[in-house]
Amino acid sequence: MSSPASAIDRLVFALALGVALAVLLPGIASPVGYPDMWMHLAAGEAILQDGGLPALDGYAHTAEGRPWVLHSWASELGMLGVHRLAGLGGLRCLLVGLLLAGGVAYCALFRGLGYAWPLALAGAWGVQALAVDRIRLRPELVSYLLFPILILALERWRAQGRGWSCWMALALGCTALWSNFHPGVLTVPVLAGLLWVAPYLLRWGEGLLRRDPELLRWEPGPLTGGLPWEAPLLLAGATLLNPYGWGLYVYAAEVSSHGKFVSEWYPAWINFASPPRWGMALAPFVALLGVGHQLIWGQREASSRAWLLPALACIGLAFLRVRLLYLLFVPFATCLPLAWRQPRRSLRLGACGLLLACAQLLAVHHHGISFVLSNPGVSVRPDQPHAAQSLLRALDLPLRLWHPASWGSYLSFRLGLEPAVKIFADGRLGLYSVALLEDQLWLEGPFAPGETAKLAQRDALLERYGVEAVLDRRGHFVASSEWFWAYASPQAEVFLHHERGAAAVALTLETYRDLGVDLPPELPAAEASARIRAFLEQATPGD
């Protein structure tokens, strides 16, 4: 008969996996044709049409006029090939296959680092659970898959020491492959450098705490437990094995130089409203606590501890792109209890931490999760103004609509709206031209009321596509003299053009109010559209 303690362990483990599964399922059940995926397919189409890699990447936010590399070209070309062979069903299978392969890779990593099977499985599930915001068919999934393979290869390489080995070849090959699929590979030499210098830092830290001059003395050559010094150099060379070479490093420098890092990514470290960001913000501090625990209790060779590898990896990935840590916080969090070297406590603490993290995600995302599970195949994004969308759909007017609420979301409206409401794009799903996407990305940029030249350029683009109505987040669209306000819901506003289309002008709610239709400002969109349609049915052409 099992003891109460082991029964509690199994119960906590089962609860953790159950909550993780509940968080993970909506990511798999949500539509595979999410907006950004069509952009990746368009990038693959551009490669085939040009017969090679384009000189500019129109699918990334860049500083105005700066060249950009197509840094995820292999991912996008592969996605296009699957889409041509098997359609959306094939892309769904590709998504599930990448998730399953990543789960197996993480489980193998945890087992290789000394975890028992229950904790290894819990960690693998937890990675996917905490990555629920990133579970889409995008190039980041390649980083998600290759990261644990690389970490395991580095650990085996570290244990073997110098000299050629299959683990060294695996690490270099994994890095070279990664460099063509996603720019997350730029963290690999940073990670290897941290793993090389970590034994020195730990030795010197212990020497300071113990006031031992022998530990503070410099010793040439690698210390026991660290990677060989040539590992960072070899791995950095492997990152250059792509068509752009140093272009990936230029990419990282450009990201940091034109303010994107400071204005958008850095606040993710201090935004505690989102549980994944909460985990990212705490990751470096927990790493320092773990190192301090090793030093204060006087445990030598701390660099060989299994938890240190994923901890340093998370910090290394922070140097490139904060959002990648969505995929990598759980290995860090579940590895920390291993420092106690007590399997039962390690399992219990790791499972409890996983349970708490998943519970936080459920608390924040339960509305979206319940919607996806109850409406399979229906796309939902938190910034989509459904009330204003419902009004335009119910009126059934042949409007040419522009919706810049978020990057690529006009494509989701193209997929979700009735044919009567037309999007300015050409309707060839996933086959949009580079110029069109560049215009779209430019139009979605921020506009201030005083930027008259920029607003004039925006209006010229909207006129080029014959846009009659603009549907946007409330307070986001800066209307020039050519546009007037028509409708506002708590989340969104509708603006109409003064000249293009009598139907668009007729849509203004102020016009219907002047004609005597009772339309209070707080009236729900469905009720407002019903009253307008009733008025139109009663009106004669002479009215």
Coordinates of C-alpha atoms in Angstrom, one line a residue:
M1 CA 0.0 0.0 0.0
S2 CA 1.4 3.4 -1.0
S3 CA 2.2 5.9 1.7
P4 CA 0.2 9.1 2.1
A5 CA 3.2 11.2 0.9
S6 CA 3.5 9.2 -2.4
A7 CA -0.3 9.5 -2.9
I8 CA -0.1 13.2 -2.5
D9 CA 2.8 13.3 -5.0
R10 CA 0.8 11.4 -7.5
L11 CA -2.3 13.6 -6.9
V12 CA -0.3 16.8 -7.4
F13 CA 1.4 15.4 -10.5
A14 CA -2.0 14.4 -12.0
L15 CA -3.5 17.8 -11.3
A16 CA -0.5 19.5 -12.8
L17 CA -0.8 17.5 -16.0
G18 CA -4.6 18.0 -16.1
V19 CA -4.3 21.7 -15.9
A20 CA -1.4 21.8 -18.4
L21 CA -3.6 19.8 -20.8
A22 CA -6.5 22.1 -20.4
V23 CA -4.2 25.1 -21.2
L24 CA -2.6 23.3 -24.2
L25 CA -5.7 22.0 -25.9
P26 CA -7.1 25.4 -27.1
G27 CA -3.8 26.1 -28.8
I28 CA -4.2 22.9 -30.8
A29 CA -7.9 23.3 -31.3
S30 CA -7.8 26.9 -32.5
P31 CA -7.8 27.5 -36.3
V32 CA -4.5 26.7 -38.0
G33 CA -5.1 29.5 -40.5
Y34 CA -4.4 32.4 -38.1
P35 CA -3.5 35.7 -39.8
D36 CA 0.3 35.7 -39.5
M37 CA 0.5 32.2 -41.0
W38 CA -0.7 33.6 -44.3
M39 CA 2.2 36.1 -44.3
H40 CA 4.6 33.2 -43.8
L41 CA 3.0 31.5 -46.8
A42 CA 3.3 34.7 -48.8
A43 CA 7.0 34.9 -47.9
G44 CA 7.5 31.3 -49.3
E45 CA 5.5 32.3 -52.4
A46 CA 7.8 35.3 -52.9
I47 CA 10.9 33.0 -52.7
L48 CA 9.4 30.7 -55.4
Q49 CA 8.4 33.6 -57.6
D50 CA 11.8 35.4 -57.4
G51 CA 13.7 32.1 -57.8
G52 CA 15.7 32.9 -54.7
L53 CA 15.7 34.9 -51.5
P54 CA 14.5 38.5 -51.9
A55 CA 16.8 41.3 -50.9
L56 CA 14.1 42.8 -48.7
D57 CA 11.7 41.2 -46.2
G58 CA 8.4 42.9 -46.4
Y59 CA 7.0 40.7 -43.6
A60 CA 8.8 42.2 -40.6
H61 CA 8.4 45.4 -38.8
T62 CA 11.5 47.4 -39.7
A63 CA 12.8 51.0 -39.4
E64 CA 11.7 52.9 -42.4
G65 CA 14.0 52.3 -45.4
R66 CA 16.2 49.8 -43.7
P67 CA 17.1 46.5 -45.6
W68 CA 16.1 43.3 -43.9
V69 CA 16.9 39.6 -44.3
L70 CA 14.3 36.9 -44.7
H71 CA 15.6 35.3 -41.6
S72 CA 13.0 32.4 -41.4
W73 CA 13.1 31.5 -45.1
A74 CA 13.4 27.7 -44.6
S75 CA 10.4 27.6 -42.2
E76 CA 8.2 29.7 -44.6
L77 CA 9.2 27.7 -47.7
G78 CA 8.5 24.5 -45.8
M79 CA 5.1 25.7 -44.7
L80 CA 4.2 26.7 -48.3
G81 CA 5.2 23.2 -49.5
V82 CA 3.0 21.5 -47.0
H83 CA 0.2 23.8 -47.8
R84 CA 0.5 23.1 -51.5
L85 CA 0.6 19.4 -51.0
A86 CA -2.0 18.9 -48.3
G87 CA -3.8 22.3 -47.7
L88 CA -4.8 23.4 -44.2
G89 CA -5.1 19.8 -43.1
G90 CA -1.4 19.3 -43.8
L91 CA -0.5 22.4 -41.9
R92 CA -2.6 21.1 -39.0
C93 CA -0.6 17.9 -39.0
L94 CA 2.6 19.8 -39.2
L95 CA 1.6 21.9 -36.1
V96 CA 0.7 18.8 -34.1
G97 CA 3.8 17.0 -35.3
L98 CA 6.1 19.8 -34.2
L99 CA 4.4 20.0 -30.8
L100 CA 4.7 16.3 -30.2
A101 CA 8.3 16.2 -31.4
G102 CA 9.1 19.1 -29.1
G103 CA 7.4 17.4 -26.2
V104 CA 9.5 14.2 -26.8
A105 CA 12.7 16.3 -27.1
Y106 CA 12.0 18.1 -23.8
C107 CA 11.2 14.9 -22.1
A108 CA 14.4 13.4 -23.4
L109 CA 16.3 16.5 -22.2
F110 CA 14.9 16.2 -18.6
R111 CA 15.6 12.5 -18.5
G112 CA 19.1 13.1 -19.8
L113 CA 19.6 15.6 -17.0
G114 CA 18.7 13.1 -14.3
Y115 CA 14.9 13.7 -13.8
A116 CA 12.6 10.8 -12.9
W117 CA 9.9 10.0 -15.6
P118 CA 7.0 11.8 -13.8
L119 CA 8.9 15.1 -13.5
A120 CA 10.3 14.8 -17.0
L121 CA 6.8 14.4 -18.4
A122 CA 5.4 17.2 -16.2
G123 CA 8.2 19.5 -17.4
A124 CA 7.6 18.6 -21.1
W125 CA 3.8 19.2 -20.8
G126 CA 4.5 22.4 -18.8
V127 CA 6.7 23.9 -21.5
Q128 CA 3.8 23.6 -24.0
A129 CA 1.3 24.8 -21.4
L130 CA 3.1 28.0 -20.6
A131 CA 3.8 28.5 -24.3
V132 CA 0.1 28.6 -25.1
D133 CA 0.3 32.2 -26.4
R134 CA 2.9 31.1 -28.9
I135 CA 1.3 27.8 -30.0
R136 CA 0.7 28.7 -33.6
L137 CA 2.3 27.5 -36.8
R138 CA 5.2 30.0 -36.9
P139 CA 9.0 29.8 -37.2
E140 CA 9.4 30.0 -33.4
L141 CA 8.3 26.4 -33.1
V142 CA 11.5 25.4 -34.7
S143 CA 13.4 27.1 -31.9
Y144 CA 11.1 25.3 -29.5
L145 CA 12.0 21.9 -31.1
L146 CA 15.7 22.4 -31.5
F147 CA 16.5 24.1 -28.2
P148 CA 16.2 21.0 -26.0
I149 CA 18.2 18.9 -28.6
L150 CA 21.0 21.5 -28.5
I151 CA 21.0 21.7 -24.7
L152 CA 21.3 17.9 -24.4
A153 CA 24.1 17.8 -27.0
L154 CA 25.9 20.6 -25.1
E155 CA 25.6 18.7 -21.8
R156 CA 27.0 15.5 -23.4
W157 CA 29.8 17.6 -25.0
R158 CA 30.6 19.2 -21.7
A159 CA 30.8 15.8 -19.9
Q160 CA 33.1 14.4 -22.6
G161 CA 35.5 17.4 -22.7
R162 CA 37.7 18.2 -25.6
G163 CA 38.0 16.3 -28.8
W164 CA 35.7 15.4 -31.7
S165 CA 32.5 13.4 -30.9
C166 CA 29.1 12.7 -32.2
W167 CA 27.6 15.1 -29.6
M168 CA 29.8 17.9 -30.9
A169 CA 28.7 17.2 -34.4
L170 CA 25.1 17.1 -33.3
A171 CA 25.4 20.5 -31.6
L172 CA 27.1 22.1 -34.6
G173 CA 24.6 20.5 -37.1
C174 CA 21.6 21.6 -35.0
T175 CA 23.0 25.2 -34.9
A176 CA 23.6 25.3 -38.7
L177 CA 20.0 24.0 -39.3
W178 CA 18.5 26.4 -36.8
S179 CA 20.2 29.4 -38.5
N180 CA 18.0 28.9 -41.6
F181 CA 14.7 28.4 -39.8
H182 CA 14.6 31.1 -37.1
P183 CA 16.8 33.9 -35.7
G184 CA 16.6 32.4 -32.2
V185 CA 19.8 30.6 -33.2
L186 CA 21.7 33.8 -32.3
T187 CA 21.4 32.9 -28.7
V188 CA 23.4 29.7 -29.2
P189 CA 26.9 31.3 -29.0
V190 CA 25.8 33.4 -26.1
L191 CA 24.6 30.4 -24.3
A192 CA 27.8 28.5 -25.0
G193 CA 29.9 31.4 -23.8
L194 CA 27.9 31.5 -20.5
L195 CA 28.4 27.7 -20.1
W196 CA 32.2 28.2 -20.7
V197 CA 32.6 31.0 -18.2
A198 CA 30.1 29.8 -15.6
P199 CA 32.7 27.6 -13.7
Y200 CA 35.0 30.6 -13.3
L201 CA 32.2 32.8 -12.0
L202 CA 31.0 30.2 -9.6
R203 CA 34.6 29.4 -8.4
W204 CA 35.3 33.1 -7.8
G205 CA 32.0 33.7 -6.1
E206 CA 32.7 30.9 -3.7
G207 CA 36.2 32.3 -3.1
L208 CA 34.7 35.6 -2.2
L209 CA 32.2 34.1 0.2
R210 CA 34.8 31.9 1.9
R211 CA 37.7 34.4 1.6
D212 CA 39.8 31.7 0.1
P213 CA 42.6 33.1 -2.1
E214 CA 43.2 29.7 -3.7
L215 CA 39.7 29.8 -5.2
L216 CA 40.2 33.4 -6.5
R217 CA 43.4 32.5 -8.3
W218 CA 43.2 32.4 -12.1
E219 CA 43.9 29.0 -13.7
P220 CA 44.5 28.8 -17.4
G221 CA 42.4 26.3 -19.3
P222 CA 38.8 25.2 -18.7
L223 CA 37.7 24.2 -15.3
T224 CA 36.0 20.9 -14.6
G225 CA 32.3 21.1 -15.5
G226 CA 32.4 23.8 -18.2
L227 CA 32.3 23.7 -21.9
P228 CA 35.6 23.8 -23.8
W229 CA 36.7 27.3 -24.8
E230 CA 36.4 26.5 -28.5
A231 CA 32.7 25.6 -28.2
P232 CA 31.4 29.2 -28.4
L233 CA 33.6 29.9 -31.4
L234 CA 32.6 26.8 -33.3
L235 CA 28.9 27.4 -32.6
A236 CA 29.2 31.0 -33.6
G237 CA 30.7 29.9 -36.9
A238 CA 27.8 27.4 -37.4
T239 CA 25.3 30.3 -37.1
L240 CA 26.8 31.8 -40.2
L241 CA 25.9 28.8 -42.4
N242 CA 22.9 30.4 -44.0
P243 CA 22.4 32.5 -47.2
Y244 CA 22.8 35.8 -45.3
G245 CA 25.8 35.0 -43.2
W246 CA 26.3 38.0 -40.9
G247 CA 22.9 39.2 -41.9
L248 CA 21.3 37.5 -38.9
Y249 CA 23.6 39.5 -36.6
V250 CA 22.7 42.7 -38.5
Y251 CA 19.1 41.7 -37.9
A252 CA 19.6 41.6 -34.2
A253 CA 21.5 44.9 -34.2
E254 CA 18.8 46.6 -36.2
V255 CA 16.1 45.4 -33.9
S256 CA 17.9 47.0 -30.9
S257 CA 18.9 50.2 -32.8
H258 CA 15.6 51.5 -34.0
G259 CA 13.8 51.4 -30.7
K260 CA 11.7 48.2 -31.1
F261 CA 13.4 46.5 -28.2
V262 CA 13.0 49.4 -25.8
S263 CA 9.4 50.3 -26.8
E264 CA 7.8 46.9 -27.2
W265 CA 9.9 44.0 -25.8
Y266 CA 11.5 45.4 -22.7
P267 CA 8.2 46.2 -20.9
A268 CA 7.4 42.4 -21.1
W269 CA 9.9 42.0 -18.3
I270 CA 8.0 44.3 -16.0
N271 CA 4.4 43.5 -17.1
F272 CA 3.2 41.2 -14.3
A273 CA -0.4 41.0 -15.6
S274 CA 0.6 38.2 -18.0
P275 CA 1.8 34.9 -16.3
P276 CA 4.4 34.1 -19.1
R277 CA 5.8 37.5 -18.7
W278 CA 5.7 37.1 -15.0
G279 CA 7.9 34.0 -15.4
M280 CA 10.2 35.8 -17.7
A281 CA 10.7 38.7 -15.3
L282 CA 11.6 36.4 -12.5
A283 CA 13.8 33.9 -14.4
P284 CA 17.2 35.7 -14.0
F285 CA 16.5 36.4 -10.3
V286 CA 15.6 32.7 -9.6
A287 CA 18.8 31.8 -11.5
L288 CA 20.8 34.0 -9.1
L289 CA 19.1 32.4 -6.1
G290 CA 20.0 29.0 -7.4
V291 CA 23.6 29.9 -7.9
G292 CA 23.6 31.5 -4.4
H293 CA 22.2 28.3 -2.9
Q294 CA 25.0 26.3 -4.4
L295 CA 27.7 28.7 -3.1
I296 CA 26.3 29.4 0.4
W297 CA 25.9 25.7 1.1
G298 CA 29.5 25.1 -0.2
Q299 CA 28.6 22.6 -2.9
R300 CA 31.5 22.4 -5.3
E301 CA 31.4 21.9 -9.1
A302 CA 28.1 23.7 -9.3
S303 CA 28.4 24.1 -13.0
S304 CA 27.7 20.4 -13.5
R305 CA 24.3 20.7 -11.8
A306 CA 21.6 19.9 -14.3
W307 CA 19.4 22.9 -13.5
L308 CA 22.2 25.4 -14.4
L309 CA 22.0 24.6 -18.2
P310 CA 18.4 25.6 -18.8
A311 CA 18.7 28.5 -16.4
L312 CA 21.6 30.0 -18.3
A313 CA 19.9 29.2 -21.6
C314 CA 16.9 31.3 -20.5
I315 CA 19.1 34.2 -19.7
G316 CA 21.0 33.8 -22.9
L317 CA 17.8 33.8 -25.0
A318 CA 16.8 37.1 -23.3
F319 CA 19.6 38.8 -25.2
L320 CA 17.8 38.4 -28.5
R321 CA 14.0 38.3 -28.1
V322 CA 12.0 38.3 -24.9
R323 CA 9.0 36.4 -26.5
L324 CA 11.1 33.3 -27.0
L325 CA 11.1 32.8 -23.2
Y326 CA 7.4 31.9 -23.5
L327 CA 8.7 28.5 -24.6
L328 CA 11.6 28.1 -22.1
F329 CA 10.5 29.2 -18.7
V330 CA 9.3 25.8 -17.4
P331 CA 12.6 24.0 -18.0
F332 CA 14.2 26.7 -15.9
A333 CA 11.5 26.6 -13.2
T334 CA 11.3 22.8 -12.9
C335 CA 15.1 22.3 -12.9
L336 CA 15.6 24.5 -9.9
P337 CA 14.2 22.0 -7.3
L338 CA 16.8 19.5 -8.5
A339 CA 19.4 21.4 -6.6
W340 CA 18.0 19.9 -3.4
R341 CA 18.8 16.4 -4.6
Q342 CA 15.8 15.0 -2.9
P343 CA 13.6 13.2 -5.5
R344 CA 10.4 13.3 -3.6
R345 CA 10.7 17.0 -2.7
S346 CA 11.9 17.8 -6.2
L347 CA 8.8 16.1 -7.8
R348 CA 6.4 17.8 -5.4
L349 CA 7.9 21.2 -5.7
G350 CA 8.2 20.9 -9.5
A351 CA 4.6 19.7 -9.9
C352 CA 3.3 22.4 -7.5
G353 CA 5.1 25.1 -9.5
L354 CA 3.7 23.8 -12.7
L355 CA 0.2 23.7 -11.2
L356 CA 0.5 27.3 -10.0
A357 CA 1.8 28.5 -13.3
C358 CA -0.9 26.8 -15.3
A359 CA -3.6 28.0 -12.9
Q360 CA -2.4 31.5 -13.5
L361 CA -2.7 31.1 -17.2
L362 CA -6.2 29.7 -16.7
A363 CA -7.2 32.7 -14.6
V364 CA -6.0 35.1 -17.3
H365 CA -7.0 33.2 -20.4
H366 CA -10.1 31.2 -19.3
H367 CA -12.5 33.3 -21.5
G368 CA -10.5 32.7 -24.6
I369 CA -9.9 29.0 -23.7
S370 CA -13.6 28.4 -23.1
F371 CA -14.5 30.2 -26.4
V372 CA -12.1 28.0 -28.4
L373 CA -13.3 24.8 -26.9
S374 CA -17.0 25.7 -27.3
N375 CA -16.5 27.1 -30.9
P376 CA -14.0 24.8 -32.6
G377 CA -12.6 26.3 -35.8
V378 CA -13.6 29.9 -35.0
S379 CA -10.8 32.4 -34.8
V380 CA -10.8 34.8 -31.8
R381 CA -8.3 37.5 -31.0
P382 CA -8.5 39.8 -27.9
D383 CA -8.2 42.9 -30.0
Q384 CA -10.9 42.2 -32.6
P385 CA -13.8 44.6 -32.3
H386 CA -16.6 42.1 -32.6
A387 CA -19.4 44.6 -31.9
A388 CA -18.5 46.9 -34.8
Q389 CA -17.8 43.9 -37.0
S390 CA -21.3 42.5 -36.2
L391 CA -22.8 45.9 -37.2
L392 CA -21.1 45.9 -40.6
R393 CA -22.0 42.3 -41.2
A394 CA -25.7 42.8 -40.2
L395 CA -26.1 45.8 -42.5
D396 CA -24.9 43.6 -45.4
L397 CA -23.5 46.5 -47.3
P398 CA -20.9 46.1 -50.1
L399 CA -18.2 48.0 -48.2
R400 CA -14.5 47.8 -49.0
L401 CA -13.3 47.6 -45.4
W402 CA -9.8 48.3 -43.9
H403 CA -9.1 46.9 -40.5
P404 CA -5.7 47.7 -39.0
A405 CA -6.3 46.5 -35.5
S406 CA -3.3 44.2 -35.4
W407 CA -0.6 42.8 -37.6
G408 CA -2.2 40.6 -40.3
S409 CA -5.7 40.6 -38.6
Y410 CA -7.4 41.9 -41.8
L411 CA -6.8 38.4 -43.2
S412 CA -8.8 36.8 -40.3
F413 CA -11.6 39.2 -41.2
R414 CA -11.3 38.1 -44.8
L415 CA -11.7 34.5 -43.6
G416 CA -14.5 35.3 -41.1
L417 CA -16.8 37.9 -42.7
E418 CA -19.6 37.3 -45.1
P419 CA -18.7 38.0 -48.8
A420 CA -20.8 41.2 -48.8
V421 CA -18.2 42.9 -46.6
K422 CA -15.1 43.1 -48.8
I423 CA -11.5 43.5 -47.7
F424 CA -9.2 45.6 -49.8
A425 CA -6.9 42.7 -50.5
D426 CA -7.3 40.7 -53.7
G427 CA -8.8 37.7 -52.0
R428 CA -6.2 35.1 -52.9
L429 CA -5.7 33.7 -49.5
G430 CA -2.1 33.4 -48.6
L431 CA -0.9 34.8 -51.9
Y432 CA -0.5 38.5 -51.2
S433 CA 2.2 40.5 -52.9
V434 CA 5.2 41.9 -51.1
A435 CA 4.1 45.4 -52.0
L436 CA 0.6 44.9 -50.5
L437 CA 2.0 43.6 -47.3
E438 CA 4.5 46.4 -47.0
D439 CA 1.6 48.9 -47.4
Q440 CA -0.3 47.0 -44.8
L441 CA 2.5 47.1 -42.3
W442 CA 3.1 50.8 -42.9
L443 CA -0.6 51.5 -42.4
E444 CA -0.7 49.7 -39.1
G445 CA 2.0 52.0 -37.6
P446 CA 1.2 54.6 -35.0
F447 CA -0.1 58.0 -36.3
A448 CA -0.3 61.2 -34.3
P449 CA -2.8 64.0 -35.0
G450 CA 0.0 66.5 -35.9
E451 CA 1.7 64.2 -38.5
T452 CA 0.0 65.7 -41.5
A453 CA 2.4 64.4 -44.1
K454 CA 2.2 60.9 -42.7
L455 CA -1.6 61.0 -42.6
A456 CA -1.7 62.2 -46.2
Q457 CA 0.4 59.3 -47.2
R458 CA -1.9 56.9 -45.3
D459 CA -5.0 58.4 -47.0
A460 CA -3.3 58.0 -50.4
L461 CA -2.8 54.3 -49.7
L462 CA -6.4 53.8 -48.5
E463 CA -7.6 55.6 -51.7
R464 CA -5.4 53.4 -53.8
Y465 CA -7.3 50.4 -52.5
G466 CA -10.7 52.1 -52.7
V467 CA -11.3 51.7 -48.9
E468 CA -14.8 53.0 -47.9
A469 CA -14.8 52.1 -44.2
V470 CA -12.2 51.8 -41.5
L471 CA -12.8 49.5 -38.5
D472 CA -10.2 50.0 -35.8
R473 CA -9.6 49.9 -32.0
R474 CA -11.3 52.7 -30.2
G475 CA -9.0 55.8 -30.1
H476 CA -6.4 54.3 -32.5
F477 CA -7.5 55.7 -35.9
V478 CA -6.6 59.3 -36.4
A479 CA -9.2 60.6 -38.8
S480 CA -8.2 63.3 -41.3
S481 CA -10.7 65.6 -43.0
E482 CA -11.6 62.9 -45.5
W483 CA -13.0 60.6 -42.8
F484 CA -15.8 60.9 -40.4
W485 CA -16.9 58.9 -37.3
A486 CA -19.9 56.6 -37.9
Y487 CA -20.1 54.2 -34.9
A488 CA -18.4 53.4 -31.7
S489 CA -18.6 50.3 -29.5
P490 CA -16.7 49.9 -26.2
Q491 CA -13.8 48.3 -28.1
A492 CA -14.0 49.7 -31.6
E493 CA -14.9 52.5 -33.9
V494 CA -16.1 52.7 -37.5
F495 CA -14.9 55.6 -39.8
L496 CA -16.4 56.2 -43.2
H497 CA -15.1 58.1 -46.2
H498 CA -17.0 61.3 -47.3
E499 CA -17.0 60.6 -51.0
R500 CA -16.5 56.9 -51.8
G501 CA -19.8 55.1 -51.9
A502 CA -23.3 56.3 -51.1
A503 CA -23.8 53.1 -49.1
A504 CA -20.9 54.0 -46.9
V505 CA -22.3 57.5 -46.2
A506 CA -25.7 56.0 -45.5
L507 CA -24.2 53.9 -42.8
T508 CA -23.5 56.7 -40.4
L509 CA -25.6 56.3 -37.3
E510 CA -25.9 60.1 -37.0
T511 CA -27.8 60.1 -40.2
Y512 CA -30.2 57.6 -38.9
R513 CA -30.6 59.4 -35.7
D514 CA -31.5 62.6 -37.7
L515 CA -34.1 60.6 -39.5
G516 CA -35.7 59.6 -36.2
V517 CA -34.3 56.1 -35.6
D518 CA -33.8 55.6 -31.8
L519 CA -30.1 54.7 -31.5
P520 CA -28.8 55.5 -28.0
P521 CA -24.9 55.5 -27.7
E522 CA -24.9 52.5 -25.4
L523 CA -27.1 50.4 -27.6
P524 CA -25.6 47.0 -28.5
A525 CA -24.5 46.6 -32.1
A526 CA -27.0 43.8 -32.8
E527 CA -29.9 45.9 -31.6
A528 CA -28.7 49.0 -33.5
S529 CA -28.4 47.1 -36.7
A530 CA -31.8 45.5 -36.2
R531 CA -33.4 49.0 -35.8
I532 CA -31.6 50.3 -38.9
R533 CA -32.6 47.4 -41.0
A534 CA -36.2 47.8 -39.9
F535 CA -36.1 51.4 -40.8
L536 CA -34.6 50.7 -44.3
E537 CA -37.3 48.0 -44.9
Q538 CA -40.0 50.6 -44.2
A539 CA -38.5 53.4 -46.2
T540 CA -39.3 54.0 -49.9
P541 CA -36.9 55.0 -52.6
G542 CA -38.3 58.5 -52.5
D543 CA -37.4 58.9 -48.8

